[in-house]
Amino acid sequence: RKPAKNGKLPPVGNTVDLQKATYTNAIGSPELMGSWTDPAFDAKQHAIYYVRVLEIPTPRFTTYDAVRNHLPLLEALERHPGVRLSLHYTGPLLEWLAAERPEFLARLGVLVARDQVELLGGGLYEPILASLPEQDRIDQLTRMASTIRGLTGRRPQGAWLAERVWEPDLPTSLAKAGYRWTILDDQHFRAAAIPEANLWGAYTTEDQGNLLTVFGTEQGLRYRIPFGGVDDVIAYLRDHATEAGDRVGMMGDDGEKFGAWPTTYEHCWG
């Protein structure tokens, strides 16, 4: 870059395609080498040298996520209106989508309005709720619920727990914030001595009389989706089906596995 007539340098170049999350790397230099001697150096004086390096912009991880993870899933749901599921987006991601991808939220709102997608709440800024004081927990939970209601017109009934960290007193916080259910690792149910055959379903827990429905994210489903084949998942569900039809297989896991993790984009959408 060379200074303009006003003495200012032009902006750093940018080849990022925000719609595709790509860049060409056609500007800038991969390596910078040089030498310089301070002509005014005086060994008797203290000195400090200020050096600046400007990085040529590349896509943010939020852009990668939007293009390689969230958008393909949204498009798949639009193509298959018979598929229903719950989705959770963190508060920072919802704020980024509102600022950078408002059309994405509009399309998501259509899926919510036709009862195909249920948005889960939780802590607005994805805190570990168990580590927060009671009032801070409730504040995070209610702010997230208000954010989702503002986007979709519907208040969430289910809450996603960051890193699925659980404490027995969480039902009070969740119930006071207006939530009715959440998802836990099925290991919590095993630790409570619940037999494997009884893990396919919902349970109710309470704290100080505040009730909460809890589902266990079933390990077999979690390991097969999306890494296994569709036929494998269907066969696994059939193996655990009952004549009474009284089982529920819950799979709640990180959305990054559907495009953001290495090789998963090609596996899921390629």
CSV table of C-alpha atoms in Angstrom, one decimal:
chain,number,residue,atom,x,y,z
A,1,ARG,CA,0.0,0.0,0.0
A,2,LYS,CA,1.1,3.5,-0.7
A,3,PRO,CA,-0.1,6.7,1.0
A,4,ALA,CA,-2.7,8.8,-0.8
A,5,LYS,CA,-2.3,12.5,-1.4
A,6,ASN,CA,-3.8,13.1,2.0
A,7,GLY,CA,-1.1,11.1,3.6
A,8,LYS,CA,-3.4,8.2,4.6
A,9,LEU,CA,-3.0,4.6,3.6
A,10,PRO,CA,-5.9,2.9,1.8
A,11,PRO,CA,-7.7,0.1,3.7
A,12,VAL,CA,-6.2,-3.4,3.8
A,13,GLY,CA,-7.5,-5.4,0.9
A,14,ASN,CA,-10.2,-8.0,1.5
A,15,THR,CA,-11.1,-11.0,-0.7
A,16,VAL,CA,-13.5,-12.7,1.6
A,17,ASP,CA,-16.8,-13.9,0.1
A,18,LEU,CA,-19.2,-13.7,3.0
A,19,GLN,CA,-21.9,-15.7,1.2
A,20,LYS,CA,-19.5,-18.7,0.5
A,21,ALA,CA,-17.0,-18.2,3.4
A,22,THR,CA,-14.1,-18.3,1.0
A,23,TYR,CA,-11.1,-16.1,0.2
A,24,THR,CA,-8.6,-16.1,-2.6
A,25,ASN,CA,-5.4,-15.2,-0.8
A,26,ALA,CA,-4.5,-13.2,-3.9
A,27,ILE,CA,-3.3,-10.1,-2.1
A,28,GLY,CA,-0.6,-9.5,0.6
A,29,SER,CA,2.6,-11.4,1.0
A,30,PRO,CA,3.0,-14.8,2.7
A,31,GLU,CA,6.4,-13.7,4.0
A,32,LEU,CA,7.9,-10.4,5.0
A,33,MET,CA,11.7,-10.1,5.6
A,34,GLY,CA,13.9,-7.0,5.9
A,35,SER,CA,16.5,-5.3,8.0
A,36,TRP,CA,16.7,-1.8,9.4
A,37,THR,CA,19.2,0.1,11.4
A,38,ASP,CA,18.1,3.0,13.6
A,39,PRO,CA,20.2,5.9,12.4
A,40,ALA,CA,19.4,7.8,15.6
A,41,PHE,CA,20.3,5.0,18.0
A,42,ASP,CA,22.0,6.1,21.2
A,43,ALA,CA,23.2,3.4,23.5
A,44,LYS,CA,23.0,5.8,26.4
A,45,GLN,CA,19.2,6.3,25.9
A,46,HIS,CA,16.3,3.9,26.7
A,47,ALA,CA,14.5,2.9,23.5
A,48,ILE,CA,11.5,0.9,22.4
A,49,TYR,CA,10.4,0.0,18.8
A,50,TYR,CA,6.8,-0.3,17.8
A,51,VAL,CA,6.1,-2.7,15.0
A,52,ARG,CA,2.7,-3.3,13.3
A,53,VAL,CA,1.5,-6.3,11.3
A,54,LEU,CA,-1.8,-6.3,9.5
A,55,GLU,CA,-3.5,-9.5,8.6
A,56,ILE,CA,-5.3,-9.8,5.3
A,57,PRO,CA,-8.9,-10.7,6.3
A,58,THR,CA,-10.1,-14.3,6.2
A,59,PRO,CA,-13.6,-15.6,7.0
A,60,ARG,CA,-14.5,-15.6,10.7
A,61,PHE,CA,-15.4,-18.9,12.3
A,62,THR,CA,-19.0,-17.6,12.7
A,63,THR,CA,-19.1,-17.2,8.9
A,64,TYR,CA,-17.7,-20.7,8.4
A,65,ASP,CA,-20.3,-22.0,10.8
A,66,ALA,CA,-23.1,-20.2,9.0
A,67,VAL,CA,-22.2,-21.4,5.6
A,68,ARG,CA,-20.9,-24.9,6.3
A,69,ASN,CA,-23.1,-25.9,9.2
A,70,HIS,CA,-26.2,-23.8,9.9
A,71,LEU,CA,-27.3,-23.0,6.3
A,72,PRO,CA,-27.1,-26.6,4.9
A,73,LEU,CA,-29.2,-27.8,7.9
A,74,LEU,CA,-31.8,-25.1,7.3
A,75,GLU,CA,-32.0,-25.8,3.6
A,76,ALA,CA,-32.4,-29.6,4.4
A,77,LEU,CA,-35.3,-28.8,6.8
A,78,GLU,CA,-36.9,-26.6,4.2
A,79,ARG,CA,-36.7,-29.5,1.6
A,80,HIS,CA,-38.2,-32.0,4.1
A,81,PRO,CA,-41.1,-30.4,6.0
A,82,GLY,CA,-42.0,-33.7,7.6
A,83,VAL,CA,-38.8,-33.7,9.7
A,84,ARG,CA,-39.2,-32.1,13.1
A,85,LEU,CA,-36.5,-31.3,15.6
A,86,SER,CA,-35.4,-28.8,18.2
A,87,LEU,CA,-32.5,-26.5,17.6
A,88,HIS,CA,-30.4,-24.4,20.0
A,89,TYR,CA,-28.4,-21.3,19.0
A,90,THR,CA,-26.3,-19.5,21.5
A,91,GLY,CA,-27.1,-15.9,22.4
A,92,PRO,CA,-23.9,-14.5,20.7
A,93,LEU,CA,-24.7,-16.5,17.6
A,94,LEU,CA,-28.3,-15.2,17.4
A,95,GLU,CA,-26.9,-11.7,17.8
A,96,TRP,CA,-24.4,-12.3,15.0
A,97,LEU,CA,-27.1,-13.8,12.7
A,98,ALA,CA,-29.4,-10.8,13.4
A,99,ALA,CA,-26.6,-8.4,12.4
A,100,GLU,CA,-25.1,-10.4,9.5
A,101,ARG,CA,-27.7,-12.9,8.3
A,102,PRO,CA,-31.2,-11.5,9.0
A,103,GLU,CA,-32.5,-13.5,6.1
A,104,PHE,CA,-31.4,-16.7,7.9
A,105,LEU,CA,-33.4,-15.8,11.0
A,106,ALA,CA,-36.4,-15.0,8.8
A,107,ARG,CA,-36.3,-18.5,7.1
A,108,LEU,CA,-35.8,-20.1,10.5
A,109,GLY,CA,-38.9,-18.2,11.8
A,110,VAL,CA,-41.0,-19.8,9.0
A,111,LEU,CA,-39.9,-23.3,10.2
A,112,VAL,CA,-40.9,-22.3,13.8
A,113,ALA,CA,-44.2,-20.9,12.7
A,114,ARG,CA,-45.2,-24.1,10.9
A,115,ASP,CA,-44.3,-26.2,14.0
A,116,GLN,CA,-41.4,-27.9,12.3
A,117,VAL,CA,-38.6,-26.5,14.5
A,118,GLU,CA,-38.7,-25.7,18.2
A,119,LEU,CA,-35.9,-23.4,19.4
A,120,LEU,CA,-34.4,-24.2,22.8
A,121,GLY,CA,-33.4,-21.6,25.3
A,122,GLY,CA,-30.8,-21.7,28.0
A,123,GLY,CA,-28.3,-19.2,29.3
A,124,LEU,CA,-28.0,-16.2,26.9
A,125,TYR,CA,-24.2,-16.2,26.8
A,126,GLU,CA,-23.8,-19.9,27.2
A,127,PRO,CA,-22.6,-19.9,30.8
A,128,ILE,CA,-22.1,-22.9,32.9
A,129,LEU,CA,-25.3,-22.4,35.0
A,130,ALA,CA,-24.1,-24.5,37.9
A,131,SER,CA,-21.2,-22.1,38.5
A,132,LEU,CA,-23.5,-19.0,38.7
A,133,PRO,CA,-25.4,-17.6,41.7
A,134,GLU,CA,-29.2,-18.2,41.6
A,135,GLN,CA,-30.2,-14.7,40.4
A,136,ASP,CA,-27.6,-14.6,37.7
A,137,ARG,CA,-28.8,-18.0,36.4
A,138,ILE,CA,-32.4,-16.8,36.2
A,139,ASP,CA,-31.3,-13.6,34.5
A,140,GLN,CA,-29.3,-15.5,31.8
A,141,LEU,CA,-32.2,-17.9,31.3
A,142,THR,CA,-34.9,-15.2,31.1
A,143,ARG,CA,-32.9,-13.0,28.8
A,144,MET,CA,-32.4,-15.9,26.4
A,145,ALA,CA,-36.1,-16.7,26.5
A,146,SER,CA,-37.0,-13.1,25.7
A,147,THR,CA,-34.5,-13.0,22.8
A,148,ILE,CA,-36.1,-16.1,21.2
A,149,ARG,CA,-39.6,-14.8,21.8
A,150,GLY,CA,-38.6,-11.5,20.1
A,151,LEU,CA,-37.3,-13.4,17.1
A,152,THR,CA,-40.0,-16.0,16.7
A,153,GLY,CA,-43.0,-14.8,18.8
A,154,ARG,CA,-42.7,-18.0,20.9
A,155,ARG,CA,-41.2,-18.4,24.3
A,156,PRO,CA,-39.0,-21.6,24.6
A,157,GLN,CA,-40.1,-24.4,26.9
A,158,GLY,CA,-36.9,-26.4,26.7
A,159,ALA,CA,-33.4,-25.3,27.8
A,160,TRP,CA,-30.0,-26.4,26.6
A,161,LEU,CA,-27.4,-26.7,29.3
A,162,ALA,CA,-23.9,-25.5,28.2
A,163,GLU,CA,-21.6,-28.5,28.1
A,164,ARG,CA,-24.6,-30.4,29.6
A,165,VAL,CA,-23.3,-29.6,33.1
A,166,TRP,CA,-25.9,-30.6,35.7
A,167,GLU,CA,-26.4,-29.8,39.4
A,168,PRO,CA,-29.4,-31.1,41.4
A,169,ASP,CA,-30.5,-27.6,42.3
A,170,LEU,CA,-30.9,-26.4,38.6
A,171,PRO,CA,-34.6,-27.3,38.5
A,172,THR,CA,-35.4,-24.3,40.7
A,173,SER,CA,-33.6,-21.9,38.4
A,174,LEU,CA,-35.0,-23.4,35.2
A,175,ALA,CA,-38.6,-23.5,36.6
A,176,LYS,CA,-38.4,-19.9,37.9
A,177,ALA,CA,-37.3,-18.8,34.5
A,178,GLY,CA,-40.2,-20.5,32.9
A,179,TYR,CA,-38.6,-23.7,31.4
A,180,ARG,CA,-40.2,-27.1,31.6
A,181,TRP,CA,-37.6,-29.5,30.3
A,182,THR,CA,-33.9,-30.0,29.4
A,183,ILE,CA,-31.5,-32.7,28.1
A,184,LEU,CA,-28.7,-34.4,30.1
A,185,ASP,CA,-26.1,-37.0,29.3
A,186,ASP,CA,-27.5,-40.4,29.8
A,187,GLN,CA,-24.5,-41.1,32.2
A,188,HIS,CA,-26.4,-39.1,34.9
A,189,PHE,CA,-29.2,-41.6,34.7
A,190,ARG,CA,-26.8,-44.5,34.9
A,191,ALA,CA,-25.3,-42.9,38.0
A,192,ALA,CA,-28.8,-42.9,39.5
A,193,ALA,CA,-28.9,-46.7,39.0
A,194,ILE,CA,-31.6,-46.5,36.3
A,195,PRO,CA,-31.4,-49.7,34.2
A,196,GLU,CA,-30.4,-49.4,30.5
A,197,ALA,CA,-33.8,-50.6,29.4
A,198,ASN,CA,-35.4,-47.7,31.1
A,199,LEU,CA,-33.2,-45.0,29.7
A,200,TRP,CA,-35.5,-44.6,26.6
A,201,GLY,CA,-37.9,-42.0,28.0
A,202,ALA,CA,-38.4,-38.9,30.1
A,203,TYR,CA,-38.1,-38.5,33.9
A,204,THR,CA,-39.2,-35.8,36.3
A,205,THR,CA,-36.9,-34.3,38.9
A,206,GLU,CA,-37.4,-31.6,41.4
A,207,ASP,CA,-35.7,-29.1,43.7
A,208,GLN,CA,-37.6,-27.4,46.5
A,209,GLY,CA,-40.8,-28.5,44.9
A,210,ASN,CA,-39.9,-27.1,41.4
A,211,LEU,CA,-40.5,-29.8,38.8
A,212,LEU,CA,-38.4,-30.3,35.7
A,213,THR,CA,-38.7,-32.9,32.9
A,214,VAL,CA,-35.3,-34.4,31.9
A,215,PHE,CA,-34.4,-36.4,28.8
A,216,GLY,CA,-31.2,-38.4,28.5
A,217,THR,CA,-29.3,-38.1,25.2
A,218,GLU,CA,-29.0,-41.7,24.2
A,219,GLN,CA,-25.4,-42.8,23.7
A,220,GLY,CA,-26.0,-45.2,20.9
A,221,LEU,CA,-27.9,-42.5,18.9
A,222,ARG,CA,-25.3,-39.9,19.8
A,223,TYR,CA,-22.5,-42.0,18.4
A,224,ARG,CA,-24.4,-43.0,15.2
A,225,ILE,CA,-25.7,-39.5,14.3
A,226,PRO,CA,-24.2,-38.2,12.0
A,227,PHE,CA,-21.2,-40.6,11.9
A,228,GLY,CA,-23.1,-43.7,11.0
A,229,GLY,CA,-25.3,-44.4,8.0
A,230,VAL,CA,-29.0,-43.8,7.9
A,231,ASP,CA,-29.7,-47.5,7.6
A,232,ASP,CA,-27.6,-48.1,10.7
A,233,VAL,CA,-29.6,-45.5,12.7
A,234,ILE,CA,-32.9,-47.0,11.6
A,235,ALA,CA,-31.8,-50.5,12.5
A,236,TYR,CA,-30.7,-49.3,15.9
A,237,LEU,CA,-34.1,-47.7,16.6
A,238,ARG,CA,-35.9,-50.9,15.4
A,239,ASP,CA,-33.8,-53.0,17.7
A,240,HIS,CA,-34.9,-50.9,20.7
A,241,ALA,CA,-38.6,-50.6,19.7
A,242,THR,CA,-41.3,-52.2,21.8
A,243,GLU,CA,-44.8,-53.4,21.0
A,244,ALA,CA,-46.3,-50.9,23.3
A,245,GLY,CA,-44.5,-48.0,21.6
A,246,ASP,CA,-43.6,-46.5,25.0
A,247,ARG,CA,-40.0,-45.6,24.3
A,248,VAL,CA,-38.5,-42.2,23.2
A,249,GLY,CA,-35.1,-42.1,21.7
A,250,MET,CA,-33.6,-38.6,22.5
A,251,MET,CA,-30.5,-37.5,20.6
A,252,GLY,CA,-29.2,-34.1,21.8
A,253,ASP,CA,-25.7,-33.2,20.7
A,254,ASP,CA,-23.5,-30.4,19.3
A,255,GLY,CA,-24.5,-29.0,15.9
A,256,GLU,CA,-20.9,-28.7,14.9
A,257,LYS,CA,-20.9,-32.4,14.1
A,258,PHE,CA,-23.1,-31.6,11.2
A,259,GLY,CA,-20.6,-29.7,9.1
A,260,ALA,CA,-18.1,-27.8,11.2
A,261,TRP,CA,-16.0,-30.7,12.5
A,262,PRO,CA,-13.3,-32.0,10.0
A,263,THR,CA,-14.8,-34.2,7.2
A,264,THR,CA,-18.3,-33.8,8.6
A,265,TYR,CA,-19.4,-31.3,5.9
A,266,GLU,CA,-18.6,-33.8,3.1
A,267,HIS,CA,-20.1,-36.6,5.1
A,268,CYS,CA,-23.4,-34.8,5.8
A,269,TRP,CA,-23.8,-32.5,2.8
A,270,GLY,CA,-21.3,-33.5,0.2
